[in-house]
Short mmCIF file of C-alpha atoms in Angstrom, two decimals:
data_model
loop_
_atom_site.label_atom_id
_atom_site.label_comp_id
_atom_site.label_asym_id
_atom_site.label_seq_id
_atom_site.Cartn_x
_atom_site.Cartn_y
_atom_site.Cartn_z
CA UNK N 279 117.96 103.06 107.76
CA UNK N 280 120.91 102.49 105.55
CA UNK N 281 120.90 102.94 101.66
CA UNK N 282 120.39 99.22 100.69
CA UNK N 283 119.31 97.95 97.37
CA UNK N 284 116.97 95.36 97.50
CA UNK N 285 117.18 91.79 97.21
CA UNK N 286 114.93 91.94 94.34
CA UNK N 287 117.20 94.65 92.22
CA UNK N 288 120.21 92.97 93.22
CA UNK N 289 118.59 89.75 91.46
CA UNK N 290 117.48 91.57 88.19
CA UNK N 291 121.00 93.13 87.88
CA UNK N 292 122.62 89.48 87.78
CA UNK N 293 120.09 87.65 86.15
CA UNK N 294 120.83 90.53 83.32
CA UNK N 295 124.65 90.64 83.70
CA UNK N 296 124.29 86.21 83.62
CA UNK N 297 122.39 86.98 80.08
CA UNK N 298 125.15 89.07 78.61
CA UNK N 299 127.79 86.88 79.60
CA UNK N 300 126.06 83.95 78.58
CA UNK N 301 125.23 85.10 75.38
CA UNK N 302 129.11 86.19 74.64
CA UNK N 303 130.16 82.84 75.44
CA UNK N 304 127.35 81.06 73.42
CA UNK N 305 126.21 83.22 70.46
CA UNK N 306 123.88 80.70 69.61
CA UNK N 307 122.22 81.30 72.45
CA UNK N 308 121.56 84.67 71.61
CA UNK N 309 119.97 83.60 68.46
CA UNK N 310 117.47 81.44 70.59
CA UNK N 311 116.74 84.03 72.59
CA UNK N 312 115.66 85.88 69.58
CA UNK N 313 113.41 83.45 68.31
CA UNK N 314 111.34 82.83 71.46
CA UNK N 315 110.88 86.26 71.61
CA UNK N 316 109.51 86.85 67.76
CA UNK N 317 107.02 83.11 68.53
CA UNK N 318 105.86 85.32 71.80
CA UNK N 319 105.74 88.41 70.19
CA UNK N 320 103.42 86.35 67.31
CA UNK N 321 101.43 84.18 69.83
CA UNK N 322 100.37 87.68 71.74
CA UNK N 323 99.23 88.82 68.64
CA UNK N 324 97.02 85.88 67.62
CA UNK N 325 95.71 85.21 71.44
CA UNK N 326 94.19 88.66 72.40
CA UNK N 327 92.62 87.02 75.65
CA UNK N 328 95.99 85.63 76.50
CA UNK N 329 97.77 88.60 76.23
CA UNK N 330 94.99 90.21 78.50
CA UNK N 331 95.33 87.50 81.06
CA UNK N 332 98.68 87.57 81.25
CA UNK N 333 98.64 91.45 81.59
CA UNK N 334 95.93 91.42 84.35
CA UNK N 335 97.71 88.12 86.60
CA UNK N 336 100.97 90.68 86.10
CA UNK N 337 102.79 88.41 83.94
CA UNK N 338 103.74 90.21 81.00
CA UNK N 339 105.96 92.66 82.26
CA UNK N 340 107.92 89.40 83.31
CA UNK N 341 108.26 87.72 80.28
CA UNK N 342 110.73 88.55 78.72
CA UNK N 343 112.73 88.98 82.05
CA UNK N 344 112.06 84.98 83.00
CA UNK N 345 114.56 82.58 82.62
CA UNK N 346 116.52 80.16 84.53
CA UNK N 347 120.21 78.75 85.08
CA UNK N 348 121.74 75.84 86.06
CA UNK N 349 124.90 75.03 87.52
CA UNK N 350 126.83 71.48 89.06
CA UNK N 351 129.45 71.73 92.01
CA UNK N 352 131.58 69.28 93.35
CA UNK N 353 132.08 69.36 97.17
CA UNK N 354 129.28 70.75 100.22
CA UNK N 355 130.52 74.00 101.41
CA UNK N 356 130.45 74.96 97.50
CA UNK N 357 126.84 74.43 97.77
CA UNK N 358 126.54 76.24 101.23
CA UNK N 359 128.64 79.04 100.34
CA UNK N 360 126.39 79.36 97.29
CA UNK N 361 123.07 79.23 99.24
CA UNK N 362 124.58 82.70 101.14
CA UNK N 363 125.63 83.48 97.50
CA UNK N 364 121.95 83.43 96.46
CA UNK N 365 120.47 84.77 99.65
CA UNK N 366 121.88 88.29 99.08
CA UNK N 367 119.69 88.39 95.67
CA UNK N 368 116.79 87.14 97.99
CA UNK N 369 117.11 83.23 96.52
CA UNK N 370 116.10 80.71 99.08
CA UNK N 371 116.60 76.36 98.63
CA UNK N 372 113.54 75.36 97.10
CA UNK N 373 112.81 71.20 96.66
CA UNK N 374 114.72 68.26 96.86
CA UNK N 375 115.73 66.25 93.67
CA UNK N 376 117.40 63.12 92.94
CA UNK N 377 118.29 62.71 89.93
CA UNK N 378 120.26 59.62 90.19
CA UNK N 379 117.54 57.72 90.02
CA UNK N 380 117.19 58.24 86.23
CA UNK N 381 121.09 57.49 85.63
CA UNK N 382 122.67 61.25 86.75
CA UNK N 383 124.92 61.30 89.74
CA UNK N 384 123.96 64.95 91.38
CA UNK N 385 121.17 66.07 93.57
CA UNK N 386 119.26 69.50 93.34
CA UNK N 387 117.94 72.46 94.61
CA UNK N 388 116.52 75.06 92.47
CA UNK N 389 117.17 78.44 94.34
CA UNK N 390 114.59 80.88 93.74
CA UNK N 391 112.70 83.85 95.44
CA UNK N 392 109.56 82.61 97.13
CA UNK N 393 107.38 85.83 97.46
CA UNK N 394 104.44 86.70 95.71
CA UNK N 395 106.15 90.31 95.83
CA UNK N 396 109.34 89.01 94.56
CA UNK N 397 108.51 86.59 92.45
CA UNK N 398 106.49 89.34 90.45
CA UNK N 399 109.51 91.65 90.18
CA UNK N 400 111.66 89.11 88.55
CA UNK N 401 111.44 85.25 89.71
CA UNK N 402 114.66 84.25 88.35
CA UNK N 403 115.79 80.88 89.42
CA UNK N 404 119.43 78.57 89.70
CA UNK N 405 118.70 74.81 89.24
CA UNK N 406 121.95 73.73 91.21
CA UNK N 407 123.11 70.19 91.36
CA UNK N 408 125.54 68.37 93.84
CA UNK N 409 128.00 65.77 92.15
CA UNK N 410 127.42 62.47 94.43
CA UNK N 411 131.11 61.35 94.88
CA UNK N 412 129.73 58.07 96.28
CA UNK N 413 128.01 56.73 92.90
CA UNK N 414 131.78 56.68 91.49
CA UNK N 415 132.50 52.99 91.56
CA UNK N 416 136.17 53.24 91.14
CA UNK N 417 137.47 53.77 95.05
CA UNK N 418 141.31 55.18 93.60
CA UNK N 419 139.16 57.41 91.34
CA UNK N 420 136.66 58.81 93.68
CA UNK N 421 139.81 60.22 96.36
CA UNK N 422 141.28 61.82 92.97
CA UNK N 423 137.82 63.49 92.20
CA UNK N 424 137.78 64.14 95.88
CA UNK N 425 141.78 65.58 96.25
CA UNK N 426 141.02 67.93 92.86
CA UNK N 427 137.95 69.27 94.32
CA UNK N 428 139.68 69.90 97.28
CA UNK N 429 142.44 71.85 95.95
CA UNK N 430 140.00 74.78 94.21
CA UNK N 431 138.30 77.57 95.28
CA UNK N 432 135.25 78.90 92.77
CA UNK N 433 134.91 81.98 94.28
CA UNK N 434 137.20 84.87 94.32
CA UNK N 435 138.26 86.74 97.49
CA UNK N 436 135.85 89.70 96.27
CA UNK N 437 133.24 87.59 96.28
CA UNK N 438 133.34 85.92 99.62
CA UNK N 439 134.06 89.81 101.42
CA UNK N 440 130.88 90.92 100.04
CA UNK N 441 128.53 88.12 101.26
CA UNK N 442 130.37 88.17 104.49
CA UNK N 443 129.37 91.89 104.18
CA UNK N 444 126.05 91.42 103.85
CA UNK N 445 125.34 89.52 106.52
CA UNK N 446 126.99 91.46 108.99
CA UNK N 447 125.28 94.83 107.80
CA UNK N 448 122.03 92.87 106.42
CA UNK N 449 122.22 94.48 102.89
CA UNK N 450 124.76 95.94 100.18
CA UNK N 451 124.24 99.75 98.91
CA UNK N 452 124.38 99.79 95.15
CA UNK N 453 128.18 100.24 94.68
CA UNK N 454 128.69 97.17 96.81
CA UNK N 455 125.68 95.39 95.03
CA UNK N 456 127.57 96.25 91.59
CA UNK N 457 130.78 94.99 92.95
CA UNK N 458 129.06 91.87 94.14
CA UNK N 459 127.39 91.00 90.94
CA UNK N 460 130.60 91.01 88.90
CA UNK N 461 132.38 89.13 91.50
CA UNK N 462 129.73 86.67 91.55
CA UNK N 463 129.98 86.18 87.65
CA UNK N 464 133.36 84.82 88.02
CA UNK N 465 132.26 81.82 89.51
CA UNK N 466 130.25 81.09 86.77
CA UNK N 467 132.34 81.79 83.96
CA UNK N 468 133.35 79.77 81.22
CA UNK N 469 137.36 78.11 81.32
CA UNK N 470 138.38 77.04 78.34
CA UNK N 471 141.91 75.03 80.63
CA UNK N 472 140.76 72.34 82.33
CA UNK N 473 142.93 71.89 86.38
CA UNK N 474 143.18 67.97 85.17
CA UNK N 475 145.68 66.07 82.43
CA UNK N 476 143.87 64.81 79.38
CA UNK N 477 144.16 60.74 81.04
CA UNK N 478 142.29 62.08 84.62
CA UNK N 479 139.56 63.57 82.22
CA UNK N 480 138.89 60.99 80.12
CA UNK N 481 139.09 58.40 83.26
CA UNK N 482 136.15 60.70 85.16
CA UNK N 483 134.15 61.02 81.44
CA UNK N 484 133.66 57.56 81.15
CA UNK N 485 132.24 57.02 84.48
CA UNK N 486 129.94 59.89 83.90
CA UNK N 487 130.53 62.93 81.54
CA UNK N 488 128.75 65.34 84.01
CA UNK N 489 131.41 63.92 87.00
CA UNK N 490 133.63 65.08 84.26
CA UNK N 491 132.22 68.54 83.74
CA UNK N 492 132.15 68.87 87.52
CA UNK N 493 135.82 68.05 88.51
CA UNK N 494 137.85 69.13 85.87
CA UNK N 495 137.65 73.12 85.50
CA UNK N 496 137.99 75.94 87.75
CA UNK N 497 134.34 76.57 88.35
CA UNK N 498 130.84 76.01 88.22
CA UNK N 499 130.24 77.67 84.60
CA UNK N 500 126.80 78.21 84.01
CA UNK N 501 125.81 74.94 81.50
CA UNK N 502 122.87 76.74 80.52
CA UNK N 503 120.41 79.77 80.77
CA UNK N 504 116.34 79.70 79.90
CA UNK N 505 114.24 81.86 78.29
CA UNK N 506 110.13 81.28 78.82
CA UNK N 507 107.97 80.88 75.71
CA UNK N 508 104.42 80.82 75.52
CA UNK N 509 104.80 78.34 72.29
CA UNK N 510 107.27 75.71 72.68
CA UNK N 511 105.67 73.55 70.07
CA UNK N 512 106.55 76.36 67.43
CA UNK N 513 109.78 77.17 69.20
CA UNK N 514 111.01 73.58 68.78
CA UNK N 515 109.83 73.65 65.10
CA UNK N 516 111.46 76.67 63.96
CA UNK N 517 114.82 76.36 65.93
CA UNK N 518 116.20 74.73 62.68
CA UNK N 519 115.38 77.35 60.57
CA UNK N 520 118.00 79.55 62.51
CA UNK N 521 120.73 76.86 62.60
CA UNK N 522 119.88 75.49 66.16
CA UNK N 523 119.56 71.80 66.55
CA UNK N 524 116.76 71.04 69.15
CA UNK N 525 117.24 67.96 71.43
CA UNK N 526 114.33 64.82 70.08
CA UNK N 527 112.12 65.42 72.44
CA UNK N 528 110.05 67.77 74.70
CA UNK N 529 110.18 66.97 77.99
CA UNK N 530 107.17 66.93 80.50
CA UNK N 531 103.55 67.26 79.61
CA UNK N 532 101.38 67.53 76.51
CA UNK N 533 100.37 70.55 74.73
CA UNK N 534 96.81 71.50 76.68
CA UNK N 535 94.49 74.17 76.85
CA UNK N 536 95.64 74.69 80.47
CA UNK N 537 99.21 74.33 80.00
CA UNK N 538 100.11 72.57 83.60
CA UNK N 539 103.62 72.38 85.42
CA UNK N 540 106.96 72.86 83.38
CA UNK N 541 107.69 71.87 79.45
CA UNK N 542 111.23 71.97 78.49
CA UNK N 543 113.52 71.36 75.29
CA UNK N 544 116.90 72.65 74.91
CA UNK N 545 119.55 72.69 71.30
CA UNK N 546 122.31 69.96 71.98
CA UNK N 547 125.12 71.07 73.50
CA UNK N 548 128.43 72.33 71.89
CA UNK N 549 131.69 70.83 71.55
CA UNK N 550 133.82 73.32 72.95
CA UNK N 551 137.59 73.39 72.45
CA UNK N 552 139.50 72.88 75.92
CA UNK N 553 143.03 72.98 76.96
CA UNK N 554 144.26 70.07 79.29
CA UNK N 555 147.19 71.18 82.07
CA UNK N 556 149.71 68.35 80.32
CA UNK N 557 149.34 70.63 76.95
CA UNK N 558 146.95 68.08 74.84
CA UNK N 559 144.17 69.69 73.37
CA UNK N 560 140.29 68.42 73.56
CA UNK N 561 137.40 68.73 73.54
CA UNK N 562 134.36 69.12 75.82
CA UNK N 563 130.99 69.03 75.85
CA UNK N 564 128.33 70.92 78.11
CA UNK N 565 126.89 73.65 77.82
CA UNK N 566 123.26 74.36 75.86
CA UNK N 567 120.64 76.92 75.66
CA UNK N 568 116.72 75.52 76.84
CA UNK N 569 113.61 77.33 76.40
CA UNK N 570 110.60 76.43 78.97
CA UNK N 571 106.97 76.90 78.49
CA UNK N 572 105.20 77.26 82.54
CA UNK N 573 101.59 76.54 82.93
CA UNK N 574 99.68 75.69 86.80
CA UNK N 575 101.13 74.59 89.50
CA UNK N 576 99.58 71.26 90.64
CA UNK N 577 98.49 69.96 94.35
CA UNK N 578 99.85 66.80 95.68
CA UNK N 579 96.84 65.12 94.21
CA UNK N 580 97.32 67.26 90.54
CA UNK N 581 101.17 65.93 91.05
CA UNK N 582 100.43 62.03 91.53
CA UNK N 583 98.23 61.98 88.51
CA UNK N 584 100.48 63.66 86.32
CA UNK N 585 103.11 61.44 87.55
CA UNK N 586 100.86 58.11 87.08
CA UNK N 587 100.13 59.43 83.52
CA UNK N 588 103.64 60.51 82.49
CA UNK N 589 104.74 56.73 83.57
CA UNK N 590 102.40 55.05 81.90
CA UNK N 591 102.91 57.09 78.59
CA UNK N 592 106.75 56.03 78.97
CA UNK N 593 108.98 57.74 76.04
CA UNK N 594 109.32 58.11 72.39
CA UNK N 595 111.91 58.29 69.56
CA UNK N 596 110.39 61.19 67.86
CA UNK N 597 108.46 64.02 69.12
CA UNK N 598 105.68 63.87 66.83
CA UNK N 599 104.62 60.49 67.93
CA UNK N 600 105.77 61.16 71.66
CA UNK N 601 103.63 64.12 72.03
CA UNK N 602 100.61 62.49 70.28
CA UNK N 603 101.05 59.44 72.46
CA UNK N 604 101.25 61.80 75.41
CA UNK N 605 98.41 63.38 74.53
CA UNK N 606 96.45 60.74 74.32
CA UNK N 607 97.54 58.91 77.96
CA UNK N 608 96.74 62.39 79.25
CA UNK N 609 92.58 62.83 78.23
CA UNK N 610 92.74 61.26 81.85
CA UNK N 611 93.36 64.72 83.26
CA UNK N 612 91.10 67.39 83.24
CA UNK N 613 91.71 70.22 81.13
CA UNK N 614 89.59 73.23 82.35
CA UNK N 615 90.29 75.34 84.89
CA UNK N 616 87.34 74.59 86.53
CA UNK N 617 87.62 70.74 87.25
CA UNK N 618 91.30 71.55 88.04
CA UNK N 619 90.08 73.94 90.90
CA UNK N 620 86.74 71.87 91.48
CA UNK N 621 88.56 68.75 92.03
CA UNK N 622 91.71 70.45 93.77
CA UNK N 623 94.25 69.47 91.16
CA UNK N 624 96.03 72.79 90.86
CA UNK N 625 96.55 75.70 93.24
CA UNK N 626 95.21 79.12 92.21
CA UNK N 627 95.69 82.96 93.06
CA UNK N 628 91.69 84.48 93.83
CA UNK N 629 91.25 88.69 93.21
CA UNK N 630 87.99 90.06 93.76
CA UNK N 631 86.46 91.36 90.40
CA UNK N 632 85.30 95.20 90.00
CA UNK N 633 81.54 93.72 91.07
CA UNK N 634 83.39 91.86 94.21
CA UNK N 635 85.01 95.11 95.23
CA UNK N 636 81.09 96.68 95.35
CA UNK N 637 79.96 93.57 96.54
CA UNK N 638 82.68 92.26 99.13
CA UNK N 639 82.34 88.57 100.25
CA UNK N 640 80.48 88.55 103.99
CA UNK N 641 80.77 85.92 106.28
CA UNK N 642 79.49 82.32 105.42
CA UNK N 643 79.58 82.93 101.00
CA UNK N 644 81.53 80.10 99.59
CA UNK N 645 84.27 80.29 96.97
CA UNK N 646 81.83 78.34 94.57
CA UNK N 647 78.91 81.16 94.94
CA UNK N 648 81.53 84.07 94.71
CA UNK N 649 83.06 82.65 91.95
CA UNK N 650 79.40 82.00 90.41
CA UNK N 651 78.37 85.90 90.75
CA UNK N 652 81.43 86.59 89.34
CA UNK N 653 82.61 88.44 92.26
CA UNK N 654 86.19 86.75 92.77
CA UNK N 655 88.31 85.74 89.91
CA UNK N 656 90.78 82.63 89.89
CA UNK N 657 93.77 82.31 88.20
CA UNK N 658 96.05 79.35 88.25
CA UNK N 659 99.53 80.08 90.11
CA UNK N 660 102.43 79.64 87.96
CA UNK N 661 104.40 76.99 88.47
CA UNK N 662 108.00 78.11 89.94
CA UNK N 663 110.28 74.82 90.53
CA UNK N 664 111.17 71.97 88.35
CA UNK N 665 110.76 68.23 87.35
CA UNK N 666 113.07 65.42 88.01
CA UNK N 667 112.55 63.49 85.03
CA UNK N 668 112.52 66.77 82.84
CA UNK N 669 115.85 67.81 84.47
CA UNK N 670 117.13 64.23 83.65
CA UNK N 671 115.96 63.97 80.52
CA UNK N 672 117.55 66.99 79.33
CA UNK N 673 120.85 66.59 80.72
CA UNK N 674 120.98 63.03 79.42
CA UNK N 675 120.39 64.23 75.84
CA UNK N 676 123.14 66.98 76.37
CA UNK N 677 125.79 65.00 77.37
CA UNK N 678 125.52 61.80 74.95
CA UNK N 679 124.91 59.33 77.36
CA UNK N 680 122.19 56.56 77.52
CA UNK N 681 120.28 56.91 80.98
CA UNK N 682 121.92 54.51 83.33
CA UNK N 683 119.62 52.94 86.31
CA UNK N 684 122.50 53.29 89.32
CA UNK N 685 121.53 51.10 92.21
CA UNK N 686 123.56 53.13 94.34
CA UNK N 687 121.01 56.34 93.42
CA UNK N 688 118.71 56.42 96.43
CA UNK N 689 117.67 59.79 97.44
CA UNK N 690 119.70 61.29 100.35
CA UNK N 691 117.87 64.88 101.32
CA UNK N 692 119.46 64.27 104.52
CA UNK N 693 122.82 64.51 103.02
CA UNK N 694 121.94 66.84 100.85
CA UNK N 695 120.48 69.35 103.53
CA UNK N 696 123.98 68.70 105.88
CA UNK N 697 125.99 69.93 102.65
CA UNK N 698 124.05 73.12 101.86
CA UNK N 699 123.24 73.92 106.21
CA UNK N 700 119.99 73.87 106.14
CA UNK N 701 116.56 72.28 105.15
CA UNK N 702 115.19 72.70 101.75
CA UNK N 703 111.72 74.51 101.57
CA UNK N 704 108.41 72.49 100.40
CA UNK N 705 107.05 73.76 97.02
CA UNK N 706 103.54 72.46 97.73
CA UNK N 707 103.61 74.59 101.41
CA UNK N 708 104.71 77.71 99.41
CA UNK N 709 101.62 77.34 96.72
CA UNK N 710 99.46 76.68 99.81
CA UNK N 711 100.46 79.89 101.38
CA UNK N 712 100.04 81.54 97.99
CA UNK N 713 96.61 80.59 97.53
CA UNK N 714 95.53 81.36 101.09
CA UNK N 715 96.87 84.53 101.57
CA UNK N 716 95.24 85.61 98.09
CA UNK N 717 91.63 84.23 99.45
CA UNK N 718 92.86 86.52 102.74
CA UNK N 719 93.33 89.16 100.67
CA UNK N 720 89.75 88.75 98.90
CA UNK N 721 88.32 88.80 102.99
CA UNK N 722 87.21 85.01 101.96
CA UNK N 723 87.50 83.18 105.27
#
């Protein structure tokens, strides 16, 4: 058997190596960083049956290790030569989303590991969007995008050798894998010269500025890394104090006692200086740091109420009133663990207790009784992927623009899927399979 690192390690080292960088090019970041650690640190230390939770569902050690990127390309076989990118760290296609239907002219994938196993060694996760060339409504503008694309390559030779490497031998050793990461990080570096004159980028800005930040430099830098908080509300409040300006609103749902699916709020994004290939300097404006707070993952049925809800309750100008509001819209979901698994609104992860260990279930016992002689345990799964209007939301704050309804924005998962070569996995089958093998694992039929 060769010497291979895993999948898993290989992920952890650039997840880590995508920090430090990250964190060089946007200090600020750092500072954010900083502070979600102190509110978890603080929030730990106030919620003793939290912290013991989150130690016994194995979910502290990963705390401070979970965060997320995103990244935009330009043309299909930079998406497909990303999803080989990804699968040597063990990072699979994961959900379809359009977000053109709230004004943004990509498409998405989030690629992330899908195990239990791996997902509890470090589930670090790329939200990566696809510019939709065909929502620019200037024909002569559209083959420029199209010819500038064309002409770049975001990945160095290095790069492309290793994951051609990899699939021939079916793993790196650890010199390779530490080769591979810093290749790797080149494609999502920061480049402060732009491959356009100032006139193309300003032409592409004011159809969209994220066609814009797509086109115009030599790769796909990172716009923006996550750390997880277990306090967003207090995150959001303090990010002032350390001379971080938060975006207006948090995005997704209300603060609950069972925090459920994905909240997300971000600091505005910096105007960075750039240098246009006709010698004018500029400016530019896209990249941010975020900060997520993860509660359950929901069931189709969970997912069409909180979807029904989070319509109704619309959107506010400030977040005091938006969140109360929110609240409010939102009594109409259930907010105990046990009408969320009673009335299958969220998926959970079942371990048999010490007493279910002495007792094991036999043939015929029901979840409900087991669960009543407090011989299984339920947890609810952590949500791993992301929502559209979130993901919309925040970009459309961090790039200045008021959301735009495109008629042009229907989904297209079938174009999508042709560009990265081959079919995105379904979320709700993965948290199926999660739950199920758990109850397997209990010897619940």
């Amino acid at each position: 058997m060769p010497n291979f690192l895993s999948s898993d390690a290989i992920r952890t080292l650039f997840s880590q190596a995508m920090s430090t960088l990250y964190q060089q090019e946007v200090p600020q970041y750092g500072t954010l960083t900083q502070l979600v650690t102190a509110v978890n640190e603080r929030t730990l230390e106030a919620n003793p049956e939290l912290k013991n939770r989150l130690s016994a569902a194995d979910e502290l050690s990963r705390l401070s290790v979970e965060r997320h990127g995103a990244i935009r390309v330009g043309k299909a076989d930079e998406l497909s030569t990303l999803r080989q990118m990804f699968a040597v760290m063990g990072m699979e296609a994961v959900g379809y989303y359009d977000l053109s239907q709230a004004g943004v002219p990509v498409h998405s994938t989030a690629f992330r590991p899908v195990s239990d196993r791996a997902l509890r060694h470090n589930p670090f996760r790329v939200f990566t969007s696809l510019l939709r060339l065909e929502l620019i409504d200037d024909a002569a503008l559209r083959e420029k995008a199209a010819a500038i694309l064309a002409a770049r390559d975001i990945f160095t030779p290095g790069c492309r050798a290793l994951i051609a490497k990899h699939q021939q031998q079916g793993g790196l050793n650890a010199a390779d894998a530490a080769t591979f990461v810093q290749e790797a990080l080149e494609t999502f570096r920061w480049h402060a010269h732009t491959t356009v004159d100032s006139a193309t980028y300003h032409a592409l800005s004011q159809q969209h500025r994220l066609i814009a930040d797509v086109v115009c430099f030599r790769g796909c830098h990172i716009n923006h890394l996550t750390p997880r908080t277990l306090d967003i509300d207090r995150v959001q409040a303090l990010m002032p104090s350390r001379g971080i300006d938060p975006k207006t609103l948090i995005e997704g749902p209300p603060q609950r006692k069972v925090p459920i699916l994905l909240r997300q709020t971000s600091f505005k994004a910096l105007e960075e200086a750039v240098h246009f290939n006709d010698g004018t300097p500029g400016t530019h404006t896209a990249r941010f740091g975020e900060i997520e707070q993860r509660g359950a993952a929901l069931t189709p049925k969970g997912r069409e109420l909180y979807d029904r809800l989070l319509a109704e309750a619309g959107t506010g100008s400030d977040n005091q009133h938006h969140q109360q509001h929110l609240s409010e819209v939102f009594g109409d979901f259930p907010d105990d663990e046990e009408s969320l698994r009673e009335q299958q609104l969220a998926w959970f992860h079942y371990r048999l207790t010490e007493k279910g260990e002495h007792l094991p279930p036999r043939a015929g016992e029901s979840v409900t009784q087991l669960l009543a002689e407090e011989r299984l345990s339920a947890e609810p799964i952590v949500y791993e992927d992301f929502l559209p209007v979130s993901a919309a939301g925040i970009f459309q704050s961090n790039l200045g623009d008021v959301a735009q309804t495109r008629s042009a924005g229907n989904a297209s998962r079938a174009d999508f899927e042709s560009a990265l070569g081959c079919a995105v996995q379904d979320e709700m089958a993965l948290y199926q399979q999660m739950q199920q093998r758990s109850l397997e694992r209990c010897g619940v039929a």
